[in-house]
XYZ file of C-alpha atoms in Angstrom:
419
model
C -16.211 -21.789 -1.905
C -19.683 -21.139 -0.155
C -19.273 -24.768 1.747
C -15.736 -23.247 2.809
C -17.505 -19.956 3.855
C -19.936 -21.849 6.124
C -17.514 -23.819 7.299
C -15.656 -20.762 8.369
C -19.147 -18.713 10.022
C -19.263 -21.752 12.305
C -16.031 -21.149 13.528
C -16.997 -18.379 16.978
C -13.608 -16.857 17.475
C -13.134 -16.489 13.770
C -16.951 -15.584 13.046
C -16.118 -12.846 15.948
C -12.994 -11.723 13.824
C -15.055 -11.556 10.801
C -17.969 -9.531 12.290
C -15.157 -7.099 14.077
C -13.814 -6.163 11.254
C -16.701 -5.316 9.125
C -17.945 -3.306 12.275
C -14.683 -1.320 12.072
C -14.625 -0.885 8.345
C -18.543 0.106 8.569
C -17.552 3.235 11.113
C -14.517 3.991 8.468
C -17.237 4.470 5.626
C -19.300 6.422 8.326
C -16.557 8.716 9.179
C -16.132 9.136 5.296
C -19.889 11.012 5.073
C -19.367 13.552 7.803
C -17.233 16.974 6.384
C -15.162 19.511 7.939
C -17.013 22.289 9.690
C -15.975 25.510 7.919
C -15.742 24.178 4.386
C -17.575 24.454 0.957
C -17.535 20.316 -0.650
C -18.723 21.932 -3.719
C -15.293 23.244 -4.210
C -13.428 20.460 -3.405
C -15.186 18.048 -5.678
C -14.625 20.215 -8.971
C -11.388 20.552 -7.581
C -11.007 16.326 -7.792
C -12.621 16.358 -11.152
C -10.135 18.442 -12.645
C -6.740 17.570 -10.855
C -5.126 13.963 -11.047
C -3.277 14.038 -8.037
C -6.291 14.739 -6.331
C -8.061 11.865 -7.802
C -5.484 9.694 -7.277
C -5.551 10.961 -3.362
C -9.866 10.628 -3.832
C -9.346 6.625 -4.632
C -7.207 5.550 -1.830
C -9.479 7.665 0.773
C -12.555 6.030 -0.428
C -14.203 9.231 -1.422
C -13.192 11.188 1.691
C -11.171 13.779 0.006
C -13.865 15.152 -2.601
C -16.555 14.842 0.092
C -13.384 16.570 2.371
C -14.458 14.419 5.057
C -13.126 14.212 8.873
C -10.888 11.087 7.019
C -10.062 13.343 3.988
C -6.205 12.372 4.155
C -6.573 8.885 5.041
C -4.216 6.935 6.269
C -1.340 8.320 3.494
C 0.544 9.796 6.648
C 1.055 6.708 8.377
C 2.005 4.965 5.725
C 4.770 7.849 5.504
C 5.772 7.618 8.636
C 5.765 3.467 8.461
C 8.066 3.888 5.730
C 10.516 6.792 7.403
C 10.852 4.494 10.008
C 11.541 1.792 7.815
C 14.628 3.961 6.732
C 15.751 5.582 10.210
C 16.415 1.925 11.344
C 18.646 1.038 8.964
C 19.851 4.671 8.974
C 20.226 5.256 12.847
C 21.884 2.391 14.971
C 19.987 3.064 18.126
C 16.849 2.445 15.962
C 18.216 -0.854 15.084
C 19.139 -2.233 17.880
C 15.518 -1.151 18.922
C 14.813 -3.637 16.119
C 16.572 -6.502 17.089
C 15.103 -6.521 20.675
C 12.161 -8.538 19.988
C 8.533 -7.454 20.658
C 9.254 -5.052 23.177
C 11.413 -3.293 20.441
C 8.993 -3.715 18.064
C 6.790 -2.037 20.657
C 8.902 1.256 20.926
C 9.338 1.463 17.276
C 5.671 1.396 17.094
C 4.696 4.512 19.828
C 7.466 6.440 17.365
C 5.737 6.017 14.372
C 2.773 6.875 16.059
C 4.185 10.325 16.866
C 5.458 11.097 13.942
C 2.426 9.949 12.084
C 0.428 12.937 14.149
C 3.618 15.203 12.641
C 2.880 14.218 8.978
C -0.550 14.691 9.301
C -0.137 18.655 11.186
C 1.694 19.233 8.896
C -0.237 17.658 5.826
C -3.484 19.317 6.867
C -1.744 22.817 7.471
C -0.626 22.642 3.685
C -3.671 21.069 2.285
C -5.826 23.833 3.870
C -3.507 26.508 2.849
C -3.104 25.513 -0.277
C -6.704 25.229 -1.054
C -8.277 27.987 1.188
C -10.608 29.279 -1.379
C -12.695 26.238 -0.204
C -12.730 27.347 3.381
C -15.966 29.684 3.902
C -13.832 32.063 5.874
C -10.281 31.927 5.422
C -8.962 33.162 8.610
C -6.008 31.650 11.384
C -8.660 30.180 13.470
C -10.199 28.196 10.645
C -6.941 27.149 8.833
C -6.333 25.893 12.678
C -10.104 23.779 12.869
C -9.664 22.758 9.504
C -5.717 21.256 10.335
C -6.775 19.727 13.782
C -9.880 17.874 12.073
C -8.050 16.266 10.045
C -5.676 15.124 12.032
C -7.982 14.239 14.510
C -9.098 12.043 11.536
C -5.927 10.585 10.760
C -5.129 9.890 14.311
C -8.694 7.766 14.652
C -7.864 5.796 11.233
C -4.322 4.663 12.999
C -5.973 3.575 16.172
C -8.863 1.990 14.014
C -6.577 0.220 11.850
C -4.250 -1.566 14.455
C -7.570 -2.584 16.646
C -8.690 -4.248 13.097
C -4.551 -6.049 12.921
C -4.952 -6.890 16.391
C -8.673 -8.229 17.193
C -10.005 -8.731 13.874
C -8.585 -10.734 10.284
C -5.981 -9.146 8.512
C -3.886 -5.721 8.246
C -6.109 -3.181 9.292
C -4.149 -0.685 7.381
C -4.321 -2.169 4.256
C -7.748 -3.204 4.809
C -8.656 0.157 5.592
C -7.015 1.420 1.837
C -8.476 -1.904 0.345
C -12.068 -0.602 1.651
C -11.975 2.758 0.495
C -11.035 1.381 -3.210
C -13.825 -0.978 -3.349
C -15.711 1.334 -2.372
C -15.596 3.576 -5.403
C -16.593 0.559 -7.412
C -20.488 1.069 -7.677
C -19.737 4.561 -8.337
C -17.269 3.661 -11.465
C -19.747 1.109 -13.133
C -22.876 3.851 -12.960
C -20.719 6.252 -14.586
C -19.387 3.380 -16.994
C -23.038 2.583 -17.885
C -23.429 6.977 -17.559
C -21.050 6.701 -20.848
C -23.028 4.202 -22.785
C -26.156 5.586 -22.700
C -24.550 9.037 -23.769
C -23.204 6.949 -26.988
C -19.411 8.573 -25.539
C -18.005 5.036 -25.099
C -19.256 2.035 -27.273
C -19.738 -1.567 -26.179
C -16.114 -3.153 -27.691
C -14.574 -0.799 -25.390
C -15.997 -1.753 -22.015
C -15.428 -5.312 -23.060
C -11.657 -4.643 -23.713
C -11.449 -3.070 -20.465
C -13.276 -5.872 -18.920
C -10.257 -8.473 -20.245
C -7.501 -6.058 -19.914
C -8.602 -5.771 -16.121
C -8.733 -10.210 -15.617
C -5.852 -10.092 -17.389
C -4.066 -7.721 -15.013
C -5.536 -9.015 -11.822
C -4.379 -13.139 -12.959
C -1.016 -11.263 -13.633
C -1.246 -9.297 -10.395
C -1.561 -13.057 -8.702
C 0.984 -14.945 -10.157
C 3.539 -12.424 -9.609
C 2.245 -11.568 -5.997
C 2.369 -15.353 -5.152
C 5.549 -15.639 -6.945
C 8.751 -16.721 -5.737
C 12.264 -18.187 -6.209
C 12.984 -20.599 -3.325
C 16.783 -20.850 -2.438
C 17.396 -24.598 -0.620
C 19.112 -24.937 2.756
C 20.914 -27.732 4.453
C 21.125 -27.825 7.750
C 23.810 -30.387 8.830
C 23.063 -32.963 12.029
C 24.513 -31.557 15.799
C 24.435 -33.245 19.004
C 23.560 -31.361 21.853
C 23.312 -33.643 24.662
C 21.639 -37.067 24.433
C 19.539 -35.072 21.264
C 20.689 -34.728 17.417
C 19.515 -31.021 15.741
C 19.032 -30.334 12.628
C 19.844 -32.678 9.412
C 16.669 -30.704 7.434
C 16.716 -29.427 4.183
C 14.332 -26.229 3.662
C 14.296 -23.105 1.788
C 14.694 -19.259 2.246
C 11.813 -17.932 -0.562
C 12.883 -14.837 -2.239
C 9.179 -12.850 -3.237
C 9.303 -11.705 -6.958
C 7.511 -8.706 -5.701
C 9.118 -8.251 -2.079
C 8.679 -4.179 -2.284
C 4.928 -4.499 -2.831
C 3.128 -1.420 -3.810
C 5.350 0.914 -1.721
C 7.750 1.564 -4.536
C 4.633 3.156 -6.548
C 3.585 5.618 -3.841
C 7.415 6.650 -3.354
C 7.216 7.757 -7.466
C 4.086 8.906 -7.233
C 4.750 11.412 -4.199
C 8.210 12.401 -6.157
C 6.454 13.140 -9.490
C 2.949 14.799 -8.686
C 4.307 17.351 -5.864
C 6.310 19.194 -7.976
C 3.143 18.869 -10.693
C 0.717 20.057 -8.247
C 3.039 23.157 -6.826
C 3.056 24.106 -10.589
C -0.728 24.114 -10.819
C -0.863 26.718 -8.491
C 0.837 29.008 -10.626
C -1.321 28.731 -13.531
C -0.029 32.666 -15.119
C 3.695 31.162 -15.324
C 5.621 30.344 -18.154
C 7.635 28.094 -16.523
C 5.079 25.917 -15.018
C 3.291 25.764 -18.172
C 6.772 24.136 -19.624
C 6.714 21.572 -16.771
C 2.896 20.703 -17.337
C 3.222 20.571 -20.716
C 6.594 18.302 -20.566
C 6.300 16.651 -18.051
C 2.285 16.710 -16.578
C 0.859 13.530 -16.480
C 0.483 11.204 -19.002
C 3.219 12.702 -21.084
C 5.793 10.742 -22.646
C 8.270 11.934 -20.302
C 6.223 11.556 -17.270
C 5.854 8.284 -18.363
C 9.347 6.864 -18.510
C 10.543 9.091 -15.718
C 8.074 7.330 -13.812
C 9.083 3.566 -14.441
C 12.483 4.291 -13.957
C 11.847 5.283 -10.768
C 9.950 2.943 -9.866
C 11.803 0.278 -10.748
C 14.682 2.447 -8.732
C 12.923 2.248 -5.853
C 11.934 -1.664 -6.050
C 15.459 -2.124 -5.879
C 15.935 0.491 -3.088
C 13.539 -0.902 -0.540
C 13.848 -4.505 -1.350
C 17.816 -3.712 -0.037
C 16.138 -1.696 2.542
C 14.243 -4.995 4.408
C 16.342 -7.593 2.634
C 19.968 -7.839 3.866
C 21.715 -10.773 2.176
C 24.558 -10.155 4.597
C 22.326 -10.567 7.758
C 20.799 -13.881 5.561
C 24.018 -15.263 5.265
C 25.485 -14.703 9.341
C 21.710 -16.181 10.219
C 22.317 -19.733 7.723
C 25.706 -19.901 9.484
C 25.292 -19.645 12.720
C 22.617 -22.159 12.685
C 24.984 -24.387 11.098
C 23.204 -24.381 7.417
C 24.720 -24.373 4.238
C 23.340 -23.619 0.548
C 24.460 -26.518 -1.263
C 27.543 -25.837 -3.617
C 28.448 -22.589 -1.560
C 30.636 -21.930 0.907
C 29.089 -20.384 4.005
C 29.681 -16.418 4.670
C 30.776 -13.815 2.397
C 30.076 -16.387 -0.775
C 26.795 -17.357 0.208
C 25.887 -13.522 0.891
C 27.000 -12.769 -2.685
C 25.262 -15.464 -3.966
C 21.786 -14.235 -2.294
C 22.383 -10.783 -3.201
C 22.844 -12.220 -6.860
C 19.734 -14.290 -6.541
C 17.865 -11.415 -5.288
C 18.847 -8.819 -7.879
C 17.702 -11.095 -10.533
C 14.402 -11.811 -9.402
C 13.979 -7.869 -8.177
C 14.810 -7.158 -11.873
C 11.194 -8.763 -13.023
C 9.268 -7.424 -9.779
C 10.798 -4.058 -10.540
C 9.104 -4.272 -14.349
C 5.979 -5.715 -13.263
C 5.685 -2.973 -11.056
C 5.867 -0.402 -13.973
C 3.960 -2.373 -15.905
C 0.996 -2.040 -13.448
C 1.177 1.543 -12.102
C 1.651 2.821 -16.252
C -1.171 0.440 -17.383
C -3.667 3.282 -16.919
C -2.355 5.583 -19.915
C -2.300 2.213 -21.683
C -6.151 1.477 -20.986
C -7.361 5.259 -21.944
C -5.265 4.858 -25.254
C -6.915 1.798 -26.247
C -10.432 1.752 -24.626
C -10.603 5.778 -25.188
C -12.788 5.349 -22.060
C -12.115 8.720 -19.738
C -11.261 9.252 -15.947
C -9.934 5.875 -15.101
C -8.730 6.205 -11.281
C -9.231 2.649 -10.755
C -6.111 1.688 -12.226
C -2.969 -0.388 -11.853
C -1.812 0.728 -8.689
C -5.573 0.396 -7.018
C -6.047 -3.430 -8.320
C -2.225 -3.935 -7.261
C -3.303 -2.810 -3.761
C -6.739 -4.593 -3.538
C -5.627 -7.392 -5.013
C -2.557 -8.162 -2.828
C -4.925 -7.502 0.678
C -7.475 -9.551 -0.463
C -4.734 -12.580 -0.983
C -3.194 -11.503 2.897
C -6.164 -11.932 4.342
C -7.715 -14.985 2.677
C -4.283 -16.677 3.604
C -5.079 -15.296 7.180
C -8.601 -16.903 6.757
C -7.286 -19.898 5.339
C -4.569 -20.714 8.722
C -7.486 -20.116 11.107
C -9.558 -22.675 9.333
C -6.492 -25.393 8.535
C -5.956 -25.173 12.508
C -9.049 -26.176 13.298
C -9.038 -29.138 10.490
C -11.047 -27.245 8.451
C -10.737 -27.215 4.593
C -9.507 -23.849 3.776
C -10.009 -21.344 0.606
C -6.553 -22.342 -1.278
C -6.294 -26.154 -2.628
């Protein structure tokens, strides 16, 4: 590993990559430490310690939310917009076609979710400021109005920060950017582990089940991630010409997990809004009900939860995954699966492939993002944020971009991290 890591430093365009990117992610954790003008922190951290959606939003911004930094809302509103987009083109046909145009569609596509990202987060910082204006040290228009453009100020700088990262350095700068501010609550987590065993409130068996539990989940988190079920192709022999195409047998690979982690943040976003609009009524006796039935880490919550998520799994994996469009692309090409007939049958029998192998992607999924209520059952170890869903994400980035690593260094005849 280290000889592969040296091999790679001597590399200049990719030791320029490499030294890019932590110079980006360095001015992310900056940006983390400097707060809104107009605000009392002091508020807004009690605030994170009591409230789980607000931990849960503390963990992917690194911090930034209970320090209610100038990145406070991280880069949650792109990802929205990413994923609205997602939709709209399979929604809209002009969007579509914008699709199917190659890079200069990709291109348009792109500047739109842009806008609408800088729309999410207006309209995100307008609520969160609202919403929690006791923090604001005077609560008037004009500093609902600094507080709202700061933060999407802040939002709009991750964005542009994030695709300079995808484009000049290694990796997906979004991802990274979410993968850095996780990590980065890891020094934190262990001082407050060690906090807990000084204070005799956790004992020594515990943080050693929670140390297997968490290699168990993360070799789990692997083998699914890298998991797939590879459908063979036949392409038969055609003579254009003087030359003879095709006659090659390959493979269309079908990911176990082809959703990734977005089918957890559409459940999440479903379940803890209407939680959090019933925290702000803390007098009624209906929101009490909800809380009580359905607040998190309920029994309800809990299965409501998985369902959805493994709802959405198969949702989105539809959503980018057209065994139709597989199908017209195998036949026009002239390939064949063997033992189907091209067209409809061989759209069918991808679709039937596919739902199969969604099924155990979709229960993995649950698996992971329910794993925390699991943990504090068993471990009786309190305030785990760094749970499923945060090793899902940091896990799956750190795999991207050693594979990015790894086909920089195998073009240059280089002996790469995988073997």
């Amino acid at each position: 590993m280290l000889s592969t890591l040296q091999s790679a430093w001597k590399v200049d365009e990719l030791r320029r990559k490499l030294l890019f990117t932590l110079g980006m992610l360095f001015i992310f954790r900056l940006g983390a430490h400097i707060p809104v003008p107009g605000v009392n922190t002091q508020v807004f951290a009690d605030l994170v310690a009591s409230n789980t959606l607000f931990g849960f939003f503390d963990v992917i911004s690194g911090g930034s939310f209970k320090n209610f930094s100038v990145f406070a809302m991280s880069i949650t509103p792109y990802i929205n917009a990413s994923i609205i987009m997602q939709l709209l083109t399979v929604v809209l046909p002009s969007l579509e076609r914008l699709a199917k145009e190659g890079e200069e569609g990709r291109k348009k596509i792109t500047q739109y979710t842009r806008y609408l990202t800088v729309v999410l987060a207006f309209i995100q910082a307008i609520g969160t400021s609202v919403a929690l204006r006791q923090a604001l040290v005077q609560p008037t228009v004009w500093h609902y109005l600094l507080v709202a453009l700061t933060l999407t100020a802040g939002t709009a700088f991750l964005m542009w920060l994030g695709e300079q990262i995808t484009e000049k350095g290694i990796g997906n700068g979004i991802s990274l950017l979410i993968f850095a501010g996780i990590v980065s609550r890891v020094p934190a987590a262990l001082y407050q582990l060690v906090e807990y065993l000084r204070a005799g409130t956790v004992n020594i068996l515990s943080v050693l089940l929670l140390v297997i539990i968490a290699a168990v989940v993360i070799a789990g988190i692997v083998a699914v991630q890298e998991g797939q079920r590879r459908i063979p192709v036949q392409y038969a022999k055609r003579v254009v010409g003087r030359r003879v195409y095709g006659g090659q047998s390959t493979h269309i690979p079908l990911k176990v997990n082809q959703a990734g982690v977005i089918p957890v943040i559409f459940a999440s976003s479903i379940l803890l809004f209407p939680e959090q609009i019933a925290r702000f009524f803390p007098g009624s006796k209906i929101a009490n009900w909800y809380l009580a039935a359905f607040g998190w880490g309920t029994f309800l919550h809990t299965l409501i939860y998985a369902l959805l998520i493994i709802g959405f799994t198969y949702f989105y994996t539809a959503v980018i995954m057209n065994p139709v469009d597989i199908a017209d692309n195998i036949k026009k090409y002239g390939g064949f699966i063997p033992g189907i007939r091209p067209g409809r049958p061989t759209a069918e029998y991808i679709s039937r492939v596919m739902s199969r192998v969604t099924l155990a992607g979709a229960l993995f999924l649950a698996l992971i993002a329910i794993l925390p209520n699991f943990v504090l059952l068993a471990t009786r170890i309190p305030n785990i944020y760094f749970g499923g869903t945060a090793l899902l994400i940091v896990v799956g980035v750190a795999l991207d971009t050693m594979k990015q690593i790894e086909s920089h260094l195998l073009m240059r005849s280089y002996q790469g991290f995988i073997k």
